[in-house]
Coordinates of C-alpha atoms and ligand atoms in Angstrom, one line a residue:
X1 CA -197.6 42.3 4.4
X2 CA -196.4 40.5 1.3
X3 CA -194.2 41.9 -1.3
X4 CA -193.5 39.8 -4.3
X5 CA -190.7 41.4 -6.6
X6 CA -189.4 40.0 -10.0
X7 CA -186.6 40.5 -13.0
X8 CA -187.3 40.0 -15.9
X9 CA -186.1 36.2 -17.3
X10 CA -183.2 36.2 -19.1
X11 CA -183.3 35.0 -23.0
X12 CA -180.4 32.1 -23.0
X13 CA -179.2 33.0 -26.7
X14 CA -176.2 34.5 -24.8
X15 CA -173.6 35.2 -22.1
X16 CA -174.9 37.2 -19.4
X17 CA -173.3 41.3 -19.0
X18 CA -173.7 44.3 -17.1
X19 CA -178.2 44.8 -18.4
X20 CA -178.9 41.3 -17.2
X21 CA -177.0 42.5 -13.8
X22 CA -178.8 45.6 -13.5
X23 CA -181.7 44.2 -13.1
X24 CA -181.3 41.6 -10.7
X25 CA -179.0 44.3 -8.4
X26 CA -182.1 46.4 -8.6
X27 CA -184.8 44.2 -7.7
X28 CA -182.4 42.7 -4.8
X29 CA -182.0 46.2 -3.0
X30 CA -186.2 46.5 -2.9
X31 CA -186.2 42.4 -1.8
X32 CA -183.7 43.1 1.0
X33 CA -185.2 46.8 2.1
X34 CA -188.7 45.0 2.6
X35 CA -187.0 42.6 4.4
X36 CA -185.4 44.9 6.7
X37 CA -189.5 46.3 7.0
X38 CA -190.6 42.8 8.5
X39 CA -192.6 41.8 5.1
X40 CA -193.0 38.6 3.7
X41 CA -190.4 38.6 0.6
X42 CA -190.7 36.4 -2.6
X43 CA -187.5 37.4 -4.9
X44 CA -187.5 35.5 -8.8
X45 CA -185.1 36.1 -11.3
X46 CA -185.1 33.1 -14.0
X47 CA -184.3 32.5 -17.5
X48 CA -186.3 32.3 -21.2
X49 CA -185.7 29.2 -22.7
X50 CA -188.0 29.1 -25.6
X51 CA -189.1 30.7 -28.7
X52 CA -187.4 32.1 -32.1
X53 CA -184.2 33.7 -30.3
X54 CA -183.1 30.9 -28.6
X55 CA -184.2 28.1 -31.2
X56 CA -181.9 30.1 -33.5
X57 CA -178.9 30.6 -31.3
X58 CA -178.8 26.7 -30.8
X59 CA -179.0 26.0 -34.6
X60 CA -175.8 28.5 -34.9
X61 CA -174.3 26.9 -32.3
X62 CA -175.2 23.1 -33.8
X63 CA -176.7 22.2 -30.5
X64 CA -180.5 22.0 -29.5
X65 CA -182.3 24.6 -28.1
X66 CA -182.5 22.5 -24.7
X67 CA -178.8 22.1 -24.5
X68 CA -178.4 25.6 -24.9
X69 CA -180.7 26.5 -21.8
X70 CA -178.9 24.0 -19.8
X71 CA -175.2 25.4 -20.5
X72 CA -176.2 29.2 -19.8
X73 CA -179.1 29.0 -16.9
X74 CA -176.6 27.8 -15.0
X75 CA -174.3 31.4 -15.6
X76 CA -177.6 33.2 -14.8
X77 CA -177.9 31.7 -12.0
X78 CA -173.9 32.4 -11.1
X79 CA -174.5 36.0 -11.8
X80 CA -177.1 36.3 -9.9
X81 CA -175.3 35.2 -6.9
X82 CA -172.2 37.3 -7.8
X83 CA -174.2 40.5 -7.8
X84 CA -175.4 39.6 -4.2
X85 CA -179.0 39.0 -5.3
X86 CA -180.9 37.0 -2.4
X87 CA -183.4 35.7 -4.9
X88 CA -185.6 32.7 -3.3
X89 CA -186.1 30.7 -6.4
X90 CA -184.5 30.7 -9.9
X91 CA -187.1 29.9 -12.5
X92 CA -186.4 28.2 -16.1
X93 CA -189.3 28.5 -18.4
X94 CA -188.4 24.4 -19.4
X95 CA -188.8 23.3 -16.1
X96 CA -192.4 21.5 -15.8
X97 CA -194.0 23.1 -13.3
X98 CA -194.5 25.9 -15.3
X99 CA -195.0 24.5 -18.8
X100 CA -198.2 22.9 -16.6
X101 CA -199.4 26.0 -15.0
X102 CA -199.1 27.7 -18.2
X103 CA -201.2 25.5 -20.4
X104 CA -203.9 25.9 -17.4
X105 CA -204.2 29.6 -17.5
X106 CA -204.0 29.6 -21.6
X107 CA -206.9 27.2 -21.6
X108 CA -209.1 29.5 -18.6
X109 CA -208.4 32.7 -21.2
X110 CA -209.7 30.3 -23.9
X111 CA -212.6 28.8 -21.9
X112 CA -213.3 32.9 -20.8
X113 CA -213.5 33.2 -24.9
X114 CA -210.7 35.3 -25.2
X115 CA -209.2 33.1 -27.8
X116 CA -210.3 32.6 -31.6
X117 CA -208.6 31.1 -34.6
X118 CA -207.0 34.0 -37.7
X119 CA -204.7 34.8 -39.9
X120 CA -202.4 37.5 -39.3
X121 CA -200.0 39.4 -41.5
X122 CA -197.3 41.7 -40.3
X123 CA -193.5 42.7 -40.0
X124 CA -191.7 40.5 -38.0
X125 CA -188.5 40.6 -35.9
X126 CA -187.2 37.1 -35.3
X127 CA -185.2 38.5 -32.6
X128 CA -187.6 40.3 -30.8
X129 CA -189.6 37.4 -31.3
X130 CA -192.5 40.1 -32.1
X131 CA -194.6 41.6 -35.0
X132 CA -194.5 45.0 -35.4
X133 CA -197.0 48.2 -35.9
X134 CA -196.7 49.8 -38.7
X135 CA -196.2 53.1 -36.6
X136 CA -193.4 50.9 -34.7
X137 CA -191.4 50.5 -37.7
X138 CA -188.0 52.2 -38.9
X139 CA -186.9 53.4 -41.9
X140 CA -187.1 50.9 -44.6
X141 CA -189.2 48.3 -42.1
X142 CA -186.1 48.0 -39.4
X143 CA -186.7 47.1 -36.5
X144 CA -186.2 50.4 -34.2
X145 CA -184.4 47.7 -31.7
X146 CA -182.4 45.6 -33.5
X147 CA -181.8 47.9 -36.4
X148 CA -182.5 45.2 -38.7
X149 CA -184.5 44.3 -41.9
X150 CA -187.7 42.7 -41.4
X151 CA -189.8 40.5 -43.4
X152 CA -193.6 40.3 -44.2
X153 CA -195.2 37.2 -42.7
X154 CA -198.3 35.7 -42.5
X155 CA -199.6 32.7 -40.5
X156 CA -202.8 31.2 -39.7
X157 CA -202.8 31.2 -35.6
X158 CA -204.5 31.6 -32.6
X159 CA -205.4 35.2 -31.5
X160 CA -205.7 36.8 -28.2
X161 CA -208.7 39.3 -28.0
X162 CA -206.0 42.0 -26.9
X163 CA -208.9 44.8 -28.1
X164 CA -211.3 44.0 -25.9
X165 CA -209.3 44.8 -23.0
X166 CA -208.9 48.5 -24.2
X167 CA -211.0 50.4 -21.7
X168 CA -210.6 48.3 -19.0
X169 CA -206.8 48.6 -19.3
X170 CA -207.4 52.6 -19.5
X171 CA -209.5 52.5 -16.7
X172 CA -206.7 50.5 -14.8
X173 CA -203.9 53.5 -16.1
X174 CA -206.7 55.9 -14.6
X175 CA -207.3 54.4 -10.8
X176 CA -203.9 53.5 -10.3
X177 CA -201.8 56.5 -11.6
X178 CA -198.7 54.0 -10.0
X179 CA -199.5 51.1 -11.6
X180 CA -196.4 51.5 -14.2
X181 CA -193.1 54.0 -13.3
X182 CA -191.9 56.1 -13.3
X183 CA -194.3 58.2 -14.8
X184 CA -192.5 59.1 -18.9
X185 CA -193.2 55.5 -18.9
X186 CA -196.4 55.0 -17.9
X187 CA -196.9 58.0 -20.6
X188 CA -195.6 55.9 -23.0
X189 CA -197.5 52.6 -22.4
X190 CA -200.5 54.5 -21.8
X191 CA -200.6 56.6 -25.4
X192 CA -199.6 53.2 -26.8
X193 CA -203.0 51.6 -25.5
X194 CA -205.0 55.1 -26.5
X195 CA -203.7 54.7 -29.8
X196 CA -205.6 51.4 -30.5
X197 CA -205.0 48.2 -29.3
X198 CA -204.9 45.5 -32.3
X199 CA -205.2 41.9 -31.3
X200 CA -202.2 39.7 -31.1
X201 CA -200.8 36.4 -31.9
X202 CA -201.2 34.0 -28.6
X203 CA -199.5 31.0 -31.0
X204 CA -197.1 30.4 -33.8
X205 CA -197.1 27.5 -35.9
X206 CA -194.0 25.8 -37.3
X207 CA -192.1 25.8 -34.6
X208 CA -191.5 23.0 -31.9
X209 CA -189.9 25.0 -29.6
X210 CA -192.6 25.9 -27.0
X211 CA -195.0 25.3 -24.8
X212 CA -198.0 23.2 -27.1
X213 CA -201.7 25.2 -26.8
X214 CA -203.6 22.8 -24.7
X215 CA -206.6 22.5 -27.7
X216 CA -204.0 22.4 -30.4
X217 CA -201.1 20.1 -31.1
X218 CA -199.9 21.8 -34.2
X219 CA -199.1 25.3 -32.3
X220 CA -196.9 26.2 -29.6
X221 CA -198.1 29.4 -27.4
X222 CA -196.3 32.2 -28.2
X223 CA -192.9 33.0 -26.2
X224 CA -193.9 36.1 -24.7
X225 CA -197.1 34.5 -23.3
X226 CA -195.2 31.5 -21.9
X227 CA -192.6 34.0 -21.0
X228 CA -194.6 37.0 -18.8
X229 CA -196.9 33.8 -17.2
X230 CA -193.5 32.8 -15.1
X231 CA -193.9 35.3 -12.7
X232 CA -197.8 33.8 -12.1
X233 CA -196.5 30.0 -12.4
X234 CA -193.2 29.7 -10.0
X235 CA -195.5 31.2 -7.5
X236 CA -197.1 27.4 -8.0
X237 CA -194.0 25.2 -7.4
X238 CA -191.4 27.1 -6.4
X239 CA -191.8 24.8 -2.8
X240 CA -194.0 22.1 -1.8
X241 CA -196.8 24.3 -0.9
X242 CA -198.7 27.0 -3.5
X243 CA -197.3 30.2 -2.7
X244 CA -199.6 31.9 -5.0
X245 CA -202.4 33.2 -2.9
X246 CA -199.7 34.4 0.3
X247 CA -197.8 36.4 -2.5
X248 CA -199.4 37.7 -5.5
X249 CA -199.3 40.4 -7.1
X250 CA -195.9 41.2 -8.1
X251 CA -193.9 44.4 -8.6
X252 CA -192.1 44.1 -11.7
X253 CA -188.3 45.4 -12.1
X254 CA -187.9 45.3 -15.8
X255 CA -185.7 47.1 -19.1
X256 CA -187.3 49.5 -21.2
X257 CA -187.5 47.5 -24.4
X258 CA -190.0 45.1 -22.5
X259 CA -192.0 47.8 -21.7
X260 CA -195.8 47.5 -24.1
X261 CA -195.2 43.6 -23.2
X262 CA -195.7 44.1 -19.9
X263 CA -197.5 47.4 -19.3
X264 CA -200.1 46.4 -22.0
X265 CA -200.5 42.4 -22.8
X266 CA -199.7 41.4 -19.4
X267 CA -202.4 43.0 -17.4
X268 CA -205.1 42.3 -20.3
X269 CA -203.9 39.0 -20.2
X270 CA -204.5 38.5 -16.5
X271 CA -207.6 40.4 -16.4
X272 CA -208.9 37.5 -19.4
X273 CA -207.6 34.7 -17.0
X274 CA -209.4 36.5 -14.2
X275 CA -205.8 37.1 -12.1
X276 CA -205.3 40.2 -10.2
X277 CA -203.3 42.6 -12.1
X278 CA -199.8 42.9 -11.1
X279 CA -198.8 45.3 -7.8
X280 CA -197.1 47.2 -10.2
X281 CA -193.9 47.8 -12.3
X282 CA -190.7 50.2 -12.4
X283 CA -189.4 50.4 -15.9
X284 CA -185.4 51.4 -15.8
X285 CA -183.3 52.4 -18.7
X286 CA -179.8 51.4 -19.8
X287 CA -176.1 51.7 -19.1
X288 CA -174.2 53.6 -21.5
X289 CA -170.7 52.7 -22.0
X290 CA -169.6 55.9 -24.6
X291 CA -166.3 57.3 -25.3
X292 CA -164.5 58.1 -22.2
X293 CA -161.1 58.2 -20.9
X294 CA -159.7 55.0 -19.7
X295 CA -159.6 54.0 -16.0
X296 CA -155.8 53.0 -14.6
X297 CA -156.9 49.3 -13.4
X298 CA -159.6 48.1 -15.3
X299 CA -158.9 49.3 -19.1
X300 CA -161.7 50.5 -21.1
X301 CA -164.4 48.4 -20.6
X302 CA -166.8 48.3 -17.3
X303 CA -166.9 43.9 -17.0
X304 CA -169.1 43.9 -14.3
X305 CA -167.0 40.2 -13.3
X306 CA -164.3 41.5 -13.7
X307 CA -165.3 44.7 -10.8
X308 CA -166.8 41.9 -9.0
X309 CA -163.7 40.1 -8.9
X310 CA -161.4 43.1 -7.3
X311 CA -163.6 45.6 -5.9
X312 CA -166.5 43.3 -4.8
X313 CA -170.0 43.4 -5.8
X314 CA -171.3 46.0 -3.5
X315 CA -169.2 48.3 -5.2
X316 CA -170.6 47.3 -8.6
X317 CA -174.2 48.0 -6.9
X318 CA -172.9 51.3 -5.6
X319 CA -171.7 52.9 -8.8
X320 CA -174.6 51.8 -10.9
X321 CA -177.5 53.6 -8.7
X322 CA -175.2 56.2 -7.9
X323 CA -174.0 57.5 -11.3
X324 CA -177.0 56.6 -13.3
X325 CA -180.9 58.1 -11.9
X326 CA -182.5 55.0 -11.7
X327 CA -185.1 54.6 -14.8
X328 CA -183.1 57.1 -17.0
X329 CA -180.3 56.3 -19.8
X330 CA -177.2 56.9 -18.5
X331 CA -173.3 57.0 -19.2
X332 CA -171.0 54.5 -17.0
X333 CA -167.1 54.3 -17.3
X334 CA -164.1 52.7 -15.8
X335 CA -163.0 56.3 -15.0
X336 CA -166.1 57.2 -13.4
X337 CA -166.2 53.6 -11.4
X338 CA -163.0 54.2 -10.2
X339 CA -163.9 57.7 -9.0
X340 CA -166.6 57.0 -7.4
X341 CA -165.2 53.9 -5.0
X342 CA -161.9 56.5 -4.6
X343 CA -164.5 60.0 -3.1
X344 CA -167.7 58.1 -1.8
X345 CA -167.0 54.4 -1.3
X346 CA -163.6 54.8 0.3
X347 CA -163.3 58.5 1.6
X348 CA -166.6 59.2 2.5
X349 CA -167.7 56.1 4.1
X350 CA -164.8 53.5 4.4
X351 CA -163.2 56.7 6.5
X352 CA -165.8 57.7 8.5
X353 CA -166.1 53.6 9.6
X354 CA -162.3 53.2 10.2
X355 CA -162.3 56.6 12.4
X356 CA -165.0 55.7 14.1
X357 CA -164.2 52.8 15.5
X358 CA -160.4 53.7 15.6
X359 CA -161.4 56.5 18.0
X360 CA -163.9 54.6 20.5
X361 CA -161.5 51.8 20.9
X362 CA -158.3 54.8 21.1
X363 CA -160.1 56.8 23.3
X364 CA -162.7 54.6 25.2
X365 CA -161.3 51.4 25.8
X366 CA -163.3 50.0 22.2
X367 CA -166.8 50.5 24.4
X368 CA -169.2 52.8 22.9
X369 CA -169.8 55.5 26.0
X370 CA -173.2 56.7 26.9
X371 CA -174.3 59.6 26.2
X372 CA -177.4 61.7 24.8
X373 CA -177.2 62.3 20.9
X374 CA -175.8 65.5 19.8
X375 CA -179.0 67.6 18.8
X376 CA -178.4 69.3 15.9
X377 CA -176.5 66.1 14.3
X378 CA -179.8 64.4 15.5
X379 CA -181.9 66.8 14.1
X380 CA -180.2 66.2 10.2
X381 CA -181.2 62.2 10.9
X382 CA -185.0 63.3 12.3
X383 CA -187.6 61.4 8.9
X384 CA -184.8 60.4 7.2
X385 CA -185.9 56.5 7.3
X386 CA -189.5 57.7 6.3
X387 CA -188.3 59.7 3.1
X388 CA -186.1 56.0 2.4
X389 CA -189.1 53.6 3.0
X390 CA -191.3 56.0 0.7
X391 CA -188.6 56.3 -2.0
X392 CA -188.4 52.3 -2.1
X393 CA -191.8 52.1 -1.9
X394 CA -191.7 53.6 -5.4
X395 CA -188.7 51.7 -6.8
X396 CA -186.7 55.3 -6.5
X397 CA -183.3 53.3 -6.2
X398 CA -180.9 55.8 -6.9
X399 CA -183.1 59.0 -4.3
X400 CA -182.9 56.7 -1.6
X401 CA -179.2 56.4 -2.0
X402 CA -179.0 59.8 -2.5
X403 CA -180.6 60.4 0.7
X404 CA -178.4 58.1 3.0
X405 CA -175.3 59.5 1.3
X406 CA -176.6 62.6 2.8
X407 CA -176.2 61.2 6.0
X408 CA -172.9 59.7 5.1
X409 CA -171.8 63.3 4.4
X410 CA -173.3 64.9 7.2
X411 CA -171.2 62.7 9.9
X412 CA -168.0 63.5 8.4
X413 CA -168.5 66.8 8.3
X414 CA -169.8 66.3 12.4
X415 CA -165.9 64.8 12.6
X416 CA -164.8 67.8 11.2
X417 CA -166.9 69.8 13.7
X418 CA -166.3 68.5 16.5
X419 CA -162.7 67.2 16.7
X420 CA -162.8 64.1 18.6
X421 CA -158.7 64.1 18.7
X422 CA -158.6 67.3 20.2
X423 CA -161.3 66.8 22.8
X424 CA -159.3 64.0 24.2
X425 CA -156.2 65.7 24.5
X426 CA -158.6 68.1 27.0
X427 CA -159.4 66.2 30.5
X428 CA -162.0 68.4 30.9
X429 CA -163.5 67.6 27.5
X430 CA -164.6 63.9 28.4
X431 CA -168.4 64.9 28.4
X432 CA -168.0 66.4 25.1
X433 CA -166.2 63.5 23.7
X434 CA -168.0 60.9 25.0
X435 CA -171.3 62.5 23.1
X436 CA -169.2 62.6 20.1
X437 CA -168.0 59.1 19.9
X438 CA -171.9 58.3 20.7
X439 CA -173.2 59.8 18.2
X440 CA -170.6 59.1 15.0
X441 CA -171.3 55.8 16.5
X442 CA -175.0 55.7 16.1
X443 CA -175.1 57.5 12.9
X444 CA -172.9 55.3 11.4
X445 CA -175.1 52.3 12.7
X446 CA -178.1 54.2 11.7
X447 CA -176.8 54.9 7.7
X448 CA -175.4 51.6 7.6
X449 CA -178.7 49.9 8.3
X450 CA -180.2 52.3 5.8
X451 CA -177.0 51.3 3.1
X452 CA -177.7 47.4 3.6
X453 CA -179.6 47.0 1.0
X454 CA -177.4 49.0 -1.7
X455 CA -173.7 47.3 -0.1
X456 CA -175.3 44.1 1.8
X457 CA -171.5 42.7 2.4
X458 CA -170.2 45.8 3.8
X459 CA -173.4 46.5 6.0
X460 CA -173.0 43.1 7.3
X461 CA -169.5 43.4 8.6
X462 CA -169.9 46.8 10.0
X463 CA -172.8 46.4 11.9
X464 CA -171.6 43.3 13.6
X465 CA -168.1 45.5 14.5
X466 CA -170.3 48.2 16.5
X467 CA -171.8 45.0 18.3
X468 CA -175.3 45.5 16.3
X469 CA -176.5 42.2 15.9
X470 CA -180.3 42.8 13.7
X471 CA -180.1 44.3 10.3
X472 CA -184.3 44.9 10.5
X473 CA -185.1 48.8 10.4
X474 CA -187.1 48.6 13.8
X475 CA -183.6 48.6 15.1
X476 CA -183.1 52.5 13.6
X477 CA -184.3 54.4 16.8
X478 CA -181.7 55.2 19.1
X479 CA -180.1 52.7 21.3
X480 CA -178.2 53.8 24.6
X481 CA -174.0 53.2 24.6
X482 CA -172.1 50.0 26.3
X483 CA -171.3 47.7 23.1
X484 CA -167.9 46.2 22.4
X485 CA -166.8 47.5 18.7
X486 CA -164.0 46.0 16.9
X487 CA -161.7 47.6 14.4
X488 CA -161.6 46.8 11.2
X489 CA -159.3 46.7 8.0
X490 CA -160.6 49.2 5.7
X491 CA -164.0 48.6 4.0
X492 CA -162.5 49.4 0.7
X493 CA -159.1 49.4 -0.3
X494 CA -157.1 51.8 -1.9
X495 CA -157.0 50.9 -5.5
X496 CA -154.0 49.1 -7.0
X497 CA -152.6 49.4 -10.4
Ligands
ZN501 ZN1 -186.1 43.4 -33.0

């Protein structure tokens, strides 16, 4: 099976933070679970290049708007490897391949007559590079986004026939109750198309910074069409071969303030080019940095670089899925960062790793010993991969987490329980022990392979110190004892101020 999974592309009109990360952490933990499933992974994350936002930055800045793109694709790119994302290709909306691709599925939703020539009037917001409904509006014609005041335009353009596509797109909302999550989303985008879909602008004129419509010199296509076709186009040079029929659809991991572009004009779109509709989409909210009390070591606010820098990035990964449900708002903090690595990251797990393989190497030579699993400890482990694989399956980032960290908790509390230190005090206690020190060591293996894709670095050095060589989830079931584990210096460090 394939699975195809995007991030949204990245307008370059700025430095990349902490949202842009989100994102790509996000998509990166599905890429690397299916993976670990045996699929056939595509991962793109990419930037924006044209259109109104970026044109304007690089006027601001007195440079053009290609100069821009190449000076900050480049730190999107950096992030992107910072955060641990194991993307396949970077895409940038300049790069020809997909200025080609998108002319050619323009001109097949013109050829389909999907296209016609108008005027339209509206409010625009230059930096959502978008017109606004009249029911969209804030007070005194803001937009609700940007909080800023907008002004009445009207252009002569080319039109997509975004109306006609109402009851098929309802009828898509309908058969697949998936298609868009989670589901106050899917609420949202589906009242939006019940209220009425109004056609929209597929061009702009005046501006040179675009893609040019095939038929029309004098018009560029419209940014968010150029923009929401890159997921469709790298599919087409991302390598020598087309990937596009092994791969497509995608599953889209994408902010909330994207959501009607592509929950609405993105399938219609593809249904006019006569392109399967996307696999689906998992629509997650933002990171809230409030008033809070300051953390000891990293000031006020949460740099995700900065985090990077001394904690590492699976700890950035951690804390975001763990504090925040993935899909809702939520408030982040230093504090609450430095909390969570302290308890979870290096209590509840870094322990449990260092005892564990302090103890089999104390106690038995640093060979894990063969035994049968202890049966009620086995029992708490019995569907856990199975709740995990469906959770993914549904984008449910931070309830699969919440499921391994279960686990996590339920082998320290099996330490606890059982007292390895004691037991080999006992000579007569070497049964016991030996099916204790085989079975922290198989749960740990077992909720490490499970945690790979949330802390990839960590899970990588772990498994290879309790002599597991595959990270692929057909490795979960229960392996017999005999393998060489090495000690380690501790996952995560106490924290230094
Ligand atoms: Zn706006």
């Amino acid at each position: 099976m394939a699975f195809y999974v995007t991030t949204p592309i990245y307008y370059v009109n700025g430095e990349p933070h902490l949202g842009h990360a989100y994102s790509d952490m996000a998509a990166d933990v599905l890429a690397r679970h299916m993976r670990q499933r045996g699929e056939d992974v595509f991962f793109l994350t990419g930037t924006d290049e044209f259109g109104e936002p970026v044109a304007q930055q690089a006027e601001r800045e007195g440079v053009t708007p290609r100069e821009l793109g190449d000076r900050l694709a480049p730190r999107f790119q950096e992030m992107a490897a910072k955060v641990g994302a194991s993307n396949d290709f970077f895409i940038r909306t300049t790069d020809e391949g997909h200025m080609r691709r998108v002319q050619e599925v323009v001109q097949r939703v013109y050829d389909n007559g999907h296209v016609y020539e108008g005027t339209y009037e509206g409010w625009y917001c230059p930096r959502c590079a978008d017109f606004k409904t009249e029911s969209e509006l804030g007070e005194g014609n803001t937009c609700p986004i940007h909080k800023i005041e907008l002004t009445r335009e009207t252009e002569q353009n080319w039109f997509f026939a975004l109306s006609k596509f109402q009851e098929r797109l309802e009828r898509l909302y309908e058969e697949r109750p998936d298609f868009v999550a989670p589901d106050f989303r899917r609420n949202e985008a589906l009242s939006f198309i019940k209220g009425g879909l109004q056609d929209v602008s597929l061009s702009r004129p005046n501006l040179k910074w675009g893609v040019p419509v095939p038929w029309d010199a004098d018009q560029v296509i419209y940014v968010w069409f150029d923009a929401l076709l890159n997921y469709y186009t790298a599919l087409g040079y991302a390598r020598d071969e087309d990937l596009t029929d092994r791969f497509w659809p995608a599953f889209h991991v994408i902010g909330k303030d994207i959501l009607k572009f592509h929950a609405v004009y993105w399938p219609a779109f593809l249904m006019a080019a006569e392109i399967e509709v996307p696999r689906g989409m998992f629509i997650h909210g933002y990171l809230l940095m409030g008033e809070h009390k300051m953390s000891k070591s990293l000031g006020n606010v949460l740099d995700p670089f900065e985090v990077i820098e001394r904690f590492g990035s699976d700890a950035l990964r951690f804390y975001c899925f763990r504090e925040v449900s993935f899909g809702r708002d939520g408030q982040i903090s230093t504090a609450g960062f430095e909390q969570r690595y302290e308890t979870e990251l290096a209590n509840d797990y870094g322990n449990l790793a260092s005892r564990t393989l302090a103890m089999i190497d104390r106690y038995r030579g640093a060979v894990v010993p063969e035994a049968e699993p202890a049966p009620d400890l086995a029992a708490d482990f019995d569907g856990a991969e199975e709740r995990v694989r469906a959770l993914l399956d549904g984008a449910r980032i931070s309830q699969a987490l919440d499921e391994v960290w279960g686990l996590v908790r339920r082998l320290n509390r099996y330490v606890e329980e059982t007292r390895p230190w004691d037991l080999a005090k006992d000579g007569a206690a070497a049964g016991p022990l030996d099916t204790a020190l085989y079975s922290l060591a198989e749960g740990l293996r077992v909720v490490t392979l499970l945690l790979l894709p949330f802390l990839p670095d960590t899970a990588e050095k772990l498994l290879a110190a309790l002599g597991e060589e595959d990270q692929d989830l057909s490795r979960l079931g229960a392996r017999g004892g005999g393998q060489k584990v090495e000690r380690l210096p501790p996952l995560f460090p106490k924290i230094e101020t």
